[in-house]
């Protein structure tokens, strides 16, 4: 049988925020280690073992035996581990206050890469290996793949000695951990620039500890940098980090990869097969998942629930407050329902942190332990990163990060979006049952990422909007078919709706995706053998929106958006806005604390304004929007469909009514006079101008132009949209009324936006928009508006409004005059 070999150069992966990262994968060349011969030691060439590893050495046996001799660290590397694939995971174990703006914390992973220790004469090199490009050893093209994917050397050191029976090399590795090596340090180039880092101070950088275990080596080392502008002034021109390097031996008995399919959402690893019969390299992706295999395969085949050989175990951080631990555990073990759909019971287990007596080696930084980290930080976020074997996509470890102040995020959202409907939300001290349930679902969401699942922003559009007002429906099905959607609080429910569910929960899509990715297929001996079954499962759910996937990051599909709820975004935003109007008059009462100021009121009001902007954005996406239904070539129907004309017109009508009119409900001066001396006009101007610019986005207008050419009779054309928008934004002009300051600002923004397009003719002759109808449309709109103003401007008795109309005419003249 031909042996598969995969090669490429360096891959550095960084993980920050609520996001996860892709890896590359392939297979290991297991034969190479057999070629290493026992050394012949010549007197005088190398020192003896006892000369290097003296009686004062502090040693720890494991994968490598580590030796501290004074302040020098030696690795004793068995020869049979040379050329073996190991995963080097770099994490920050301790971090200074304010580092990375609060999004880099103790436990943050900064890099992971596969390395191999190799012998070269009297030296040992550590090479960075990757597995993206593939070829069979005996294939002719193999030589070219090897020649064009040379492995870089990350680190090199001289052999100090061999052990007593010459079965291992002894090398000093201080310079690996005490020098500023980009591939393993904790400060990215961007942060070095931000903090004006000058250099690593070798006198204040040192190895703190080294521990060896059967399959991994853990090294902690302090890195101290001189910096002109450290995160906080009190840090005296210094940034010190405690780094943890985990070196893990990857299994030779590799998990069978599973081919990805873009119709089901998974984090993936891309690969290129140069032995493909296609007239190009065969590129494909494999999913990232834990290795779950049934203890009793025969019982599993019979359809019985079977425990996995090795369950997924998450430990709670010792720093986790006792009162929150039950909610964290529930959030982790909620996924057992999904794994049961895949045929496994007790597949995922949550445990309290072990005591020193129970497990003296336990460390949250040890990659052998998957831990839910509780971070004492003002950052308001949570993340779910994982560590993956890039050869097969096997997840081998994970650290869920919960930042303490994320509690504040959910308290605020609950008050703003549910305060009108739910009395429990009308306090800064959210009852434990509600805040605990929110924490539980956040942890479940992040564990979903660590199981391999990305965001599925399309899920929320599967449910009819009005169903979210039903107690029976929401208690049974939740707010969305997937916990991996951003659908945090039920803002659709109205005050008259009783006993509805307000907090998201796991749904049918989650069970479906876990079954698709984790169900064990004992009869399949390769990825291709599995594909027919996997495709069949997708085909069985085709056409049902509950089982559709969409990432929601291109801002084109209105059914695939962050924070949106329900199939009808216009209706959902109307419901959400109706609730906000009821909340604003009550915010002072709900946030008041005797003896304290109005900081909480200021914070809640600002977040409420941002949520209003979010509702507006959900509606804007419908204009020029395109629905995406992921399909393969064997399925009937198209993938992309333009949003119906009626829906787009409804969206613009909503914007004219709710976004571009003066929001008197928001301008509550009893409230504003307690939090600011001024600024309401500027705040509303910024919000309305951003919404207008988003509506007039170039890509949106291009899609509308294109759709008009394809569906001339059914398309909502850019001209119709501009006419509807003009009549709404300039309604005072056509009605002969005065315009207030907020509307005058918006009307100026409208003219400025149109003028910016026309100016492109002069400023950038190569701009692609010049080849479209957009310039003509904007020029025509300004000319039309100018005529209308000149005809209508004297109908008002308000002098300032007449000055404003004259000013707009002057602005239009400047915008149309390309010679000035």
XYZ file of N, CA and C in Angstrom, residues 309-528:
660
model
N -15.373 5.439 24.198
C -14.140 4.935 24.806
C -13.502 6.028 25.655
N -13.467 7.229 25.118
C -12.887 8.367 25.845
C -13.861 9.528 25.757
N -14.587 9.831 26.830
C -15.529 10.952 26.789
C -14.799 12.294 26.759
N -15.527 13.320 26.422
C -15.013 14.687 26.473
C -15.221 15.201 27.888
N -14.154 15.606 28.554
C -14.247 16.038 29.950
C -13.815 17.495 30.052
N -14.670 18.308 30.658
C -14.337 19.697 30.958
C -14.256 19.896 32.463
N -13.163 20.513 32.901
C -12.997 20.876 34.301
C -13.322 22.359 34.470
N -13.914 22.684 35.597
C -14.117 24.088 35.921
C -12.835 24.669 36.492
N -12.578 25.901 36.150
C -11.448 26.641 36.701
C -11.613 26.732 38.217
N -10.543 26.511 38.982
C -10.643 26.683 40.437
C -11.124 28.078 40.832
N -10.950 29.069 39.943
C -11.365 30.437 40.251
C -12.860 30.671 40.040
N -13.591 29.674 39.557
C -15.020 29.848 39.293
C -15.788 29.993 40.605
N -16.562 31.069 40.769
C -17.359 31.213 42.000
C -18.303 30.031 42.186
N -18.458 29.606 43.431
C -19.268 28.424 43.739
C -20.707 28.564 43.238
N -21.285 29.764 43.341
C -22.694 29.926 42.997
C -22.964 29.729 41.510
N -21.922 29.933 40.672
C -22.132 29.806 39.233
C -21.762 28.426 38.701
N -21.124 27.615 39.502
C -20.651 26.319 39.011
C -21.778 25.420 38.498
N -22.927 25.338 39.165
C -23.995 24.473 38.629
C -24.456 24.883 37.242
N -24.480 26.185 36.964
C -24.924 26.660 35.648
C -23.880 26.350 34.580
N -22.598 26.488 34.939
C -21.540 26.138 33.992
C -21.616 24.655 33.634
N -21.813 23.820 34.660
C -21.875 22.372 34.413
C -23.058 22.018 33.516
N -24.194 22.639 33.780
C -25.363 22.360 32.947
C -25.113 22.772 31.504
N -24.467 23.933 31.310
C -24.173 24.396 29.962
C -23.284 23.435 29.203
N -22.343 22.806 29.912
C -21.461 21.813 29.283
C -22.239 20.544 28.947
N -22.954 20.028 29.937
C -23.598 18.723 29.768
C -24.912 18.794 28.989
N -25.388 20.004 28.686
C -26.547 20.127 27.791
C -26.293 19.432 26.460
N -25.029 19.370 26.055
C -24.705 18.782 24.755
C -24.894 17.270 24.743
N -25.084 16.654 25.890
C -25.337 15.208 25.891
C -26.607 14.847 25.134
N -27.589 15.748 25.123
C -28.813 15.505 24.353
C -28.473 15.358 22.875
N -27.585 16.223 22.384
C -27.180 16.145 20.986
C -26.357 14.894 20.712
N -25.457 14.549 21.641
C -24.638 13.352 21.435
C -25.475 12.071 21.491
N -26.548 12.097 22.251
C -27.445 10.938 22.236
C -28.070 10.755 20.865
N -28.324 11.847 20.180
C -28.815 11.762 18.799
C -27.778 11.068 17.914
N -26.502 11.204 18.280
C -25.421 10.562 17.531
C -25.102 9.174 18.056
N -25.857 8.676 19.030
C -25.687 7.310 19.509
C -24.829 7.147 20.743
N -24.417 8.278 21.381
C -23.534 8.198 22.540
C -24.249 8.688 23.793
N -24.006 8.023 24.906
C -24.467 8.521 26.193
C -23.258 8.902 27.038
N -23.460 9.888 27.906
C -22.375 10.384 28.768
C -21.139 10.748 27.948
N -21.380 11.387 26.807
C -20.269 11.728 25.903
C -19.479 12.923 26.399
N -20.121 13.805 27.133
C -19.436 15.005 27.609
C -19.737 15.170 29.096
N -18.696 15.417 29.880
C -18.805 15.403 31.343
C -18.197 16.686 31.897
N -18.884 17.307 32.850
C -18.365 18.481 33.545
C -17.912 18.082 34.941
N -16.732 18.539 35.331
C -16.193 18.188 36.644
C -15.696 19.432 37.360
N -15.796 19.393 38.690
C -15.159 20.423 39.499
C -13.642 20.272 39.382
N -12.905 21.350 39.633
C -11.444 21.211 39.580
C -10.963 20.247 40.648
N -10.032 19.368 40.326
C -9.541 18.418 41.333
C -8.692 19.129 42.387
N -8.715 18.598 43.582
C -7.850 19.128 44.637
C -6.417 18.671 44.397
N -5.496 19.247 45.163
C -4.095 18.845 45.044
C -3.922 17.368 45.383
N -4.727 16.884 46.309
C -4.628 15.480 46.698
C -5.178 14.575 45.594
N -6.251 15.020 44.925
C -6.858 14.220 43.866
C -5.989 14.172 42.619
N -5.377 15.310 42.257
C -4.535 15.352 41.063
C -3.508 16.457 41.241
N -2.345 16.119 41.797
C -1.336 17.144 42.068
C -0.770 17.782 40.809
N -0.976 17.163 39.657
C -0.418 17.687 38.408
C -1.406 18.580 37.654
N -2.627 18.731 38.159
C -3.635 19.499 37.422
C -3.195 20.944 37.238
N -3.304 21.413 35.997
C -3.026 22.814 35.676
C -3.923 23.211 34.516
N -4.616 24.348 34.617
C -5.471 24.777 33.510
C -4.714 25.008 32.215
N -3.402 25.285 32.314
C -2.618 25.493 31.092
C -2.156 24.186 30.452
N -2.249 23.088 31.183
C -1.841 21.789 30.654
C -2.840 21.378 29.572
N -2.348 21.175 28.365
C -3.236 20.916 27.237
C -4.002 19.602 27.391
N -3.586 18.732 28.314
C -4.317 17.479 28.544
C -5.678 17.729 29.184
N -5.826 18.886 29.824
C -7.066 19.194 30.522
C -7.853 20.248 29.743
N -9.103 19.955 29.470
C -9.993 20.959 28.898
C -10.680 21.662 30.056
N -10.602 22.987 30.047
C -11.009 23.763 31.214
C -11.907 24.918 30.790
N -12.926 25.196 31.600
C -13.700 26.426 31.450
C -13.047 27.454 32.359
N -12.309 28.378 31.742
C -11.554 29.375 32.505
C -12.460 30.511 32.949
N -12.339 30.913 34.197
C -13.084 32.060 34.727
C -12.072 33.183 34.915
N -12.203 34.233 34.099
C -11.174 35.264 34.041
C -11.647 36.526 34.749
N -10.880 36.971 35.717
C -11.174 38.216 36.431
C -10.774 39.379 35.538
N -11.730 39.842 34.751
C -11.453 40.875 33.766
C -12.706 41.702 33.550
N -12.511 42.975 33.193
C -13.646 43.836 32.872
C -14.155 43.597 31.456
N -13.465 42.756 30.700
C -13.905 42.424 29.350
C -15.268 41.738 29.395
N -16.118 42.079 28.456
C -17.460 41.506 28.421
C -17.555 40.585 27.208
N -17.151 39.340 27.420
C -17.127 38.402 26.305
C -16.952 36.986 26.844
N -17.054 36.023 25.942
C -16.724 34.628 26.219
C -16.265 34.026 24.907
N -15.342 33.051 24.964
C -14.829 32.440 23.749
C -14.717 30.927 23.932
N -14.637 30.211 22.809
C -14.563 28.753 22.869
C -13.511 28.168 21.951
N -12.236 28.523 22.128
C -11.178 27.982 21.261
C -10.852 26.531 21.587
N -10.188 25.871 20.651
C -9.782 24.473 20.849
C -8.436 24.249 20.191
N -7.835 23.115 20.515
C -6.548 22.704 19.955
C -6.774 21.464 19.113
N -6.244 21.463 17.901
C -6.583 20.429 16.929
C -5.343 19.762 16.355
N -5.434 18.453 16.162
C -4.413 17.720 15.407
C -4.610 18.075 13.934
N -3.692 18.834 13.341
C -3.925 19.325 11.977
C -3.843 18.233 10.912
N -3.432 17.029 11.279
C -3.361 15.951 10.293
C -4.732 15.371 9.995
N -5.618 15.356 11.031
C -6.897 14.657 10.894
C -8.106 15.488 11.283
N -7.886 16.640 11.911
C -8.991 17.431 12.421
C -9.431 17.028 13.818
N -8.711 16.102 14.466
C -9.101 15.665 15.809
C -8.828 16.770 16.821
N -9.866 17.166 17.556
C -9.701 18.125 18.640
C -9.134 17.381 19.848
N -8.035 17.895 20.376
C -7.379 17.192 21.476
C -7.434 17.973 22.783
N -7.953 19.172 22.748
C -8.062 19.944 23.975
C -8.776 21.251 23.717
N -9.262 21.864 24.794
C -10.035 23.088 24.639
C -10.035 23.870 25.934
N -10.079 25.190 25.824
C -10.251 26.056 26.990
C -11.351 27.058 26.676
N -12.480 26.920 27.355
C -13.551 27.896 27.238
C -13.195 29.082 28.124
N -13.336 30.289 27.619
C -12.998 31.482 28.394
C -14.279 32.232 28.734
N -14.521 32.407 30.032
C -15.621 33.248 30.505
C -15.019 34.440 31.236
N -15.280 35.642 30.722
C -14.810 36.862 31.374
C -15.861 37.325 32.387
N -15.396 37.687 33.571
C -16.316 37.980 34.676
C -17.387 39.002 34.296
N -16.989 40.083 33.618
C -17.946 41.152 33.353
C -18.931 40.826 32.239
N -18.862 39.613 31.699
C -19.879 39.229 30.730
C -21.253 39.120 31.399
N -21.255 38.929 32.709
C -22.508 38.969 33.458
C -23.218 40.302 33.244
N -22.423 41.345 33.197
C -22.971 42.694 33.013
C -23.646 42.828 31.650
N -23.039 42.230 30.625
C -23.619 42.291 29.287
C -25.019 41.715 29.278
N -25.181 40.559 29.917
C -26.471 39.888 29.876
C -27.487 40.537 30.800
N -27.036 41.074 31.918
C -27.944 41.851 32.763
C -28.534 43.015 31.972
N -27.660 43.733 31.254
C -28.108 44.904 30.505
C -29.040 44.527 29.356
N -28.659 43.500 28.615
C -29.506 43.077 27.494
C -30.874 42.626 27.982
N -30.897 41.931 29.090
C -32.157 41.428 29.638
C -33.068 42.599 30.017
N -32.490 43.613 30.667
C -33.294 44.768 31.046
C -33.821 45.508 29.823
N -32.959 45.731 28.839
C -33.346 46.535 27.679
C -34.356 45.812 26.800
N -34.097 44.531 26.514
C -34.916 43.832 25.523
C -36.099 43.078 26.127
N -36.071 42.848 27.437
C -37.184 42.127 28.063
C -37.852 42.919 29.172
N -37.340 44.112 29.472
C -37.882 44.879 30.580
C -39.334 45.271 30.393
N -39.750 45.527 29.162
C -41.134 45.907 28.907
C -42.090 44.749 29.151
N -41.586 43.507 29.000
C -42.460 42.336 29.062
C -42.305 41.526 30.337
N -41.111 41.591 30.955
C -40.784 40.674 32.050
C -40.373 41.447 33.301
N -41.173 41.406 34.360
C -40.824 42.146 35.592
C -39.467 41.761 36.172
N -39.006 40.521 35.955
C -37.714 40.090 36.492
C -36.539 40.835 35.867
N -36.776 41.479 34.723
C -35.695 42.178 34.030
C -35.550 43.622 34.487
N -36.430 44.097 35.361
C -36.489 45.525 35.694
C -35.643 45.878 36.909
N -34.446 45.340 36.963
C -33.558 45.591 38.093
C -32.116 45.371 37.675
N -31.205 46.080 38.339
C -29.779 45.858 38.094
C -29.310 44.558 38.731
N -30.073 44.055 39.693
C -29.739 42.792 40.347
C -30.633 41.698 39.781
N -30.311 41.268 38.584
C -31.110 40.245 37.916
C -31.196 39.005 38.807
N -32.389 38.453 39.009
C -32.503 37.248 39.835
C -31.582 36.137 39.366
N -31.063 35.375 40.324
C -30.075 34.332 39.998
C -30.606 33.326 38.987
N -31.875 32.959 39.080
C -32.414 31.961 38.164
C -32.286 32.424 36.722
N -32.554 33.724 36.471
C -32.490 34.241 35.111
C -31.045 34.433 34.645
N -30.213 35.078 35.474
C -28.832 35.302 35.056
C -28.083 33.978 34.965
N -28.415 33.018 35.841
C -27.786 31.704 35.768
C -28.154 30.980 34.484
N -29.415 31.094 34.078
C -29.836 30.464 32.825
C -29.127 31.092 31.631
N -28.927 32.399 31.671
C -28.192 33.063 30.591
C -26.755 32.584 30.537
N -26.102 32.488 31.711
C -24.729 31.990 31.763
C -24.654 30.569 31.216
N -25.608 29.757 31.602
C -25.650 28.365 31.134
C -25.664 28.310 29.611
N -26.480 29.159 28.990
C -26.597 29.116 27.542
C -25.379 29.728 26.842
N -24.727 30.684 27.498
C -23.473 31.205 26.936
C -22.409 30.113 26.944
N -22.293 29.405 28.054
C -21.320 28.316 28.133
C -21.646 27.250 27.096
N -22.932 26.910 26.944
C -23.321 25.921 25.932
C -22.923 26.387 24.545
N -23.111 27.669 24.261
C -22.720 28.228 22.960
C -21.221 28.090 22.738
N -20.423 28.443 23.751
C -18.966 28.375 23.594
C -18.482 26.929 23.519
N -19.106 26.034 24.275
C -18.751 24.618 24.149
C -19.067 24.134 22.747
N -20.164 24.625 22.158
C -20.475 24.281 20.774
C -19.332 24.621 19.845
N -18.729 25.805 20.031
C -17.546 26.158 19.232
C -16.427 25.148 19.452
N -16.201 24.797 20.723
C -15.112 23.872 21.052
C -15.383 22.463 20.555
N -16.635 22.139 20.245
C -16.969 20.842 19.643
C -16.800 20.858 18.126
N -16.585 22.054 17.562
C -16.353 22.172 16.129
C -17.380 22.972 15.373
N -18.379 23.533 16.064
C -19.482 24.199 15.386
C -19.265 25.711 15.311
N -19.366 26.315 14.139
C -19.279 27.769 14.007
C -20.640 28.407 14.263
N -20.694 29.724 14.164
C -21.979 30.415 14.269
C -22.892 30.019 13.116
N -24.160 29.836 13.438
C -25.176 29.606 12.407
C -26.202 30.727 12.514
N -25.909 31.855 11.875
C -26.764 33.026 11.990
C -28.065 32.890 11.190
N -28.151 31.876 10.336
C -29.362 31.678 9.551
C -30.457 30.974 10.357
N -30.085 30.340 11.440
C -31.036 29.515 12.182
C -32.251 30.314 12.640
N -32.029 31.531 13.135
C -33.138 32.281 13.732
C -34.242 32.599 12.732
N -33.934 32.647 11.439
C -34.957 32.972 10.443
C -35.868 31.790 10.143
N -35.603 30.629 10.737
C -36.426 29.448 10.462
C -37.786 29.521 11.143
N -37.874 30.272 12.241
C -39.131 30.322 12.996
C -39.958 31.531 12.569
N -41.281 31.352 12.373
C -42.148 32.512 12.102
C -42.017 33.534 13.228
N -41.965 34.796 12.869
C -41.734 35.833 13.872
C -42.780 35.809 14.975
N -44.034 35.686 14.613
C -45.092 35.716 15.632
C -45.069 34.487 16.537
N -44.403 33.412 16.110
C -44.302 32.242 16.978
C -43.492 32.549 18.230
N -42.646 33.554 18.162
C -41.829 33.924 19.317
C -42.643 34.660 20.378
N -43.911 34.916 20.076
C -44.812 35.497 21.073
C -45.649 34.423 21.764
N -45.451 33.170 21.361
C -46.242 32.057 21.885
C -45.507 31.352 23.015
N -46.169 31.218 24.156
C -45.570 30.499 25.279
C -45.348 29.041 24.922
N -46.333 28.405 24.320
C -46.220 26.988 23.985
C -45.068 26.747 23.019
N -44.948 27.609 22.002
C -43.897 27.424 20.997
C -42.512 27.668 21.599
N -42.332 28.796 22.271
C -40.991 29.140 22.753
C -40.511 28.225 23.861
N -41.421 27.768 24.710
C -41.003 26.855 25.766
C -40.558 25.513 25.194
N -41.101 25.136 24.044
C -40.748 23.860 23.426
C -39.562 23.982 22.474
N -39.541 25.039 21.680
C -38.552 25.147 20.607
C -37.505 26.239 20.832
N -37.686 27.080 21.839
C -36.729 28.143 22.065
C -36.923 29.306 21.111
N -35.869 30.112 20.971
C -35.935 31.299 20.124
C -35.408 31.049 18.729
N -34.663 29.970 18.551
C -34.001 29.665 17.283
C -33.664 28.179 17.279
N -33.549 27.547 16.117
C -33.212 26.124 16.080
C -31.789 25.791 16.516
N -30.954 26.826 16.742
C -29.563 26.533 17.095
C -29.052 27.465 18.180
N -28.392 26.899 19.167
C -27.725 27.668 20.208
C -26.539 28.433 19.628
N -26.110 28.061 18.409
C -24.948 28.686 17.783
C -25.302 29.973 17.049
N -26.583 30.347 17.050
C -27.004 31.641 16.530
C -26.799 32.696 17.614
N -26.733 33.961 17.220
C -26.769 35.056 18.182
C -28.230 35.482 18.338
N -28.891 34.939 19.306
C -30.286 35.276 19.588
C -30.434 35.245 21.096
N -29.959 36.259 21.758
C -29.735 36.196 23.202
C -31.022 36.364 24.017
N -31.863 37.342 23.622
C -33.067 37.661 24.401
C -34.247 37.810 23.447
N -35.399 37.355 23.862
C -36.610 37.422 23.042
C -37.176 38.838 23.076
N -36.753 39.680 22.112
C -37.245 41.046 22.051
C -38.528 41.158 21.223
N -38.970 40.044 20.634
C -40.196 40.042 19.835
C -41.433 39.983 20.731
N -41.367 39.219 21.808
C -42.510 39.071 22.704
C -42.963 40.443 23.202
N -44.278 40.608 23.362
C -44.865 41.866 23.799
C -45.397 41.734 25.235
N -45.649 42.872 25.901
C -46.080 42.816 27.305
C -47.313 41.963 27.550
N -48.210 41.870 26.557
C -49.418 41.067 26.755
C -49.193 39.577 26.553
N -47.998 39.179 26.106
C -47.693 37.763 25.880
C -47.193 37.143 27.180
N -47.883 36.158 27.690
C -47.561 35.590 28.990
C -46.816 34.264 28.869
N -45.882 34.050 29.797
C -45.156 32.775 29.952
C -44.306 32.395 28.745
N -43.905 33.367 27.941
C -43.001 33.054 26.834
C -41.590 32.854 27.375
N -40.754 32.194 26.594
C -39.350 32.024 26.963
C -38.577 33.240 26.449
N -37.699 33.777 27.296
C -36.939 34.964 26.929
C -35.477 34.660 26.603
N -34.993 33.480 26.975
C -33.569 33.163 26.842
C -33.406 31.997 25.877
N -32.392 32.084 25.010
C -32.162 31.056 23.990
C -31.886 29.697 24.624
N -31.960 28.667 23.801
C -31.677 27.314 24.260
C -31.240 26.470 23.062
N -30.782 25.260 23.347
C -30.380 24.352 22.281
C -31.591 23.961 21.452
N -31.381 23.728 20.146
C -32.501 23.435 19.268
C -32.242 22.270 18.334
N -33.178 21.977 17.446
C -33.092 20.799 16.577
C -31.904 20.820 15.624
N -31.479 22.015 15.186
C -30.314 22.051 14.296
C -29.069 21.543 15.011
N -28.922 21.853 16.282
C -27.746 21.416 17.035
C -27.671 19.897 17.105
N -28.820 19.252 17.334
C -28.854 17.792 17.370
C -28.507 17.212 16.011
N -29.028 17.836 14.980
C -28.771 17.385 13.601
C -27.290 17.507 13.240
N -26.677 18.646 13.552
C -25.274 18.849 13.160
C -24.329 17.955 13.951
N -24.615 17.742 15.241
C -23.766 16.847 16.031
C -23.877 15.414 15.514
N -25.080 14.979 15.187
C -25.238 13.639 14.626
C -24.467 13.519 13.318
N -24.554 14.554 12.482
C -23.873 14.524 11.177
C -22.352 14.444 11.354
N -21.825 15.154 12.322
C -20.375 15.202 12.478
C -19.788 14.122 13.363
N -20.578 13.604 14.321
C -20.017 12.707 15.321
C -20.514 11.265 15.249
N -21.577 11.004 14.515
C -22.052 9.622 14.492
C -20.971 8.711 13.921
N -20.701 7.636 14.639
C -19.677 6.661 14.252
C -20.241 5.777 13.142
N -19.467 5.629 12.066
C -19.898 4.814 10.925
C -18.949 3.625 10.803
N -19.240 2.545 11.502
C -18.294 1.416 11.583
C -18.019 0.743 10.247
N -18.922 0.830 9.301
C -18.694 0.162 8.018
C -17.842 0.955 7.051
N -17.555 2.219 7.367
C -16.788 3.072 6.457
C -15.313 3.057 6.851
N -14.459 2.761 5.894
C -13.022 2.670 6.172
C -12.245 3.867 5.637
N -12.931 4.835 5.038
C -12.267 6.031 4.516
C -13.271 7.180 4.500
N -12.755 8.377 4.282
C -13.623 9.551 4.197
C -14.633 9.393 3.064
N -14.179 8.880 1.935
C -15.067 8.756 0.779
C -16.154 7.711 1.023
